[in-house]
Structure formats: C-alpha cells, structure tokens
Amino acid sequence: MSIQIQQKLHQVHLKVTQARVAVLKVLLDRNEQLTAKQIYQQLYLTQQKVSLSTIYRVVCDLEKSGLIIQKQQGRSDTKYAVPELSDMGALNIQCSALAQVNKESLIESLVHLFQSFNVDVVDIEFGHTSH
C-alpha cells in the first residue's frame, strides 16, 4: 500500500514524506470522512508521532494536489476524504506513437492545461489498447 501511496504523491509532484504517506494511508484505510483531529488520533494509536499542525499542512497539500477533498458540513470541523470514483470524471485519450513521447513532460503539460480550466488531474495512466 505505501508504494502505491508514494506513486500517487509522485504523480501529483509532491515530495514523499512520512507524514504525507501516513495521512493518506489513514484516509485510504478508513475510507470515510475524517477531521484532522481524527487523523491525528488514528496515527497516535498506531504509534506514529505526527503533530496536529503537520497534519493540517499535509491535508492542505493533499487537497491542493487533488488527492483528497474537503467536506464542510455546517459548523462542524472540516472533514477530509479520498474522492470516490463517483465524484470524479474520466477522460480517455487514444494516441498513436505514444512510445516516443517523453511521458513526464506530457504529464506536466496535461496537468498545466487542466489547471487552466480549474480541473484537478488525479491520475494519468499510460497503457495499450487492443482493437
């Protein structure tokens, strides 16, 4: 699981840190909306010492990158969650001669393009299609 989390952080150009991996792992494992304090409590129970202020910084970074979303419900504390597939849309683009393209440069360009439309890119996959 932590390798997948590290890959997700790399994909959105965030440095892999122990705190980011730990917070994202809690949100993925629990699969429910949690406040920063609840994330802190979960990490504390597993002997992971991450300060509450660090958790607030991490959830801010993760939200900006699109890996998590913020859900405000009335006057209660803000809750954070991993976006569900139903919350996301997908775009499938088929290209020829993709093997010759610098994928890292292409990803950066696509992320920049989508940001100009205020759309957060959560994941970009490269693969082969069979006709």
XYZ file of C-alpha atoms in Angstrom:
131
model
C 0.000 0.000 0.000
C 2.716 2.504 0.864
C 4.370 2.033 -2.562
C 1.053 2.923 -4.211
C 0.738 5.963 -1.970
C 4.280 7.048 -2.842
C 3.445 6.693 -6.542
C 0.325 8.823 -6.092
C 2.402 11.524 -4.407
C 4.959 11.417 -7.239
C 2.196 11.673 -9.840
C 0.988 14.952 -8.369
C 4.550 16.216 -7.887
C 4.535 16.144 -4.081
C 7.635 15.127 -2.184
C 7.183 11.784 -0.453
C 7.341 12.347 3.297
C 6.486 10.102 6.222
C 3.672 12.460 7.246
C 2.070 12.590 3.787
C 2.217 8.816 3.398
C 0.797 8.284 6.897
C -2.102 10.731 6.491
C -3.052 9.441 3.057
C -2.848 5.847 4.304
C -5.243 6.619 7.177
C -7.755 8.181 4.786
C -7.480 5.285 2.330
C -7.687 2.611 5.040
C -10.651 4.164 6.833
C -12.494 5.015 3.596
C -14.586 7.604 5.422
C -14.523 11.322 6.098
C -12.213 12.277 8.966
C -11.302 15.545 10.653
C -7.652 16.471 11.137
C -8.042 15.604 14.828
C -9.420 12.156 13.970
C -6.485 11.576 11.615
C -4.157 12.609 14.453
C -5.868 10.142 16.810
C -5.579 7.294 14.292
C -1.881 7.978 13.798
C -1.338 8.232 17.558
C -2.991 4.832 18.065
C -0.506 3.296 15.622
C 2.482 4.904 17.372
C 3.100 7.369 14.524
C 4.100 10.686 16.004
C 2.846 13.396 13.670
C 1.855 16.742 15.179
C -1.590 18.192 14.579
C -0.083 21.243 12.864
C 1.801 18.940 10.475
C -1.439 17.097 9.724
C -3.131 20.404 8.852
C -0.248 21.277 6.494
C -0.351 17.802 4.925
C -4.116 17.803 4.308
C -3.775 21.255 2.739
C -1.073 19.961 0.354
C -3.038 16.795 -0.429
C -6.187 18.792 -1.108
C -4.404 21.251 -3.410
C -2.998 18.311 -5.362
C -6.434 16.698 -5.721
C -5.574 13.529 -3.796
C -8.150 14.317 -1.114
C -11.216 16.511 -0.912
C -12.539 18.722 1.855
C -16.111 18.315 3.033
C -17.571 21.033 5.224
C -20.798 20.149 6.990
C -22.394 23.065 8.769
C -20.438 24.396 11.720
C -18.659 21.154 12.469
C -14.963 20.613 11.828
C -13.872 20.208 8.238
C -13.626 16.594 7.182
C -11.271 15.139 4.599
C -11.698 12.113 2.380
C -10.269 10.431 -0.668
C -12.548 11.282 -3.592
C -14.814 8.440 -4.579
C -14.873 7.332 -8.168
C -18.436 8.650 -8.398
C -17.105 12.139 -7.535
C -14.672 12.046 -10.448
C -14.998 12.105 -14.191
C -12.740 10.309 -16.606
C -11.254 11.272 -19.938
C -9.795 8.605 -22.191
C -7.488 9.790 -24.971
C -6.077 7.362 -27.513
C -2.864 8.389 -29.267
C -0.560 6.862 -31.820
C 3.233 6.790 -31.392
C 2.970 7.427 -27.660
C 6.052 5.297 -27.003
C 8.286 8.038 -28.437
C 6.851 10.771 -26.197
C 8.560 11.975 -23.018
C 5.818 10.894 -20.614
C 6.948 13.096 -17.726
C 6.856 16.183 -19.942
C 3.468 15.162 -21.339
C 2.043 14.722 -17.824
C 3.303 18.159 -16.773
C 1.744 19.726 -19.864
C -1.593 17.968 -19.326
C -1.728 18.936 -15.648
C -0.961 22.562 -16.562
C -3.630 22.529 -19.289
C -6.300 21.108 -16.989
C -5.370 23.557 -14.204
C -6.102 26.408 -16.616
C -9.687 25.064 -16.642
C -9.708 24.684 -12.816
C -9.743 20.898 -13.146
C -7.562 18.818 -10.839
C -5.893 15.842 -12.502
C -5.978 12.962 -10.038
C -4.373 10.235 -12.119
C -2.855 9.731 -15.557
C -2.281 6.201 -16.778
C -0.354 5.034 -19.784
C -1.273 1.729 -21.325
C -2.008 -0.123 -24.509
C -5.407 -0.631 -26.056
C -6.377 -3.632 -28.070
C -8.560 -3.091 -31.102
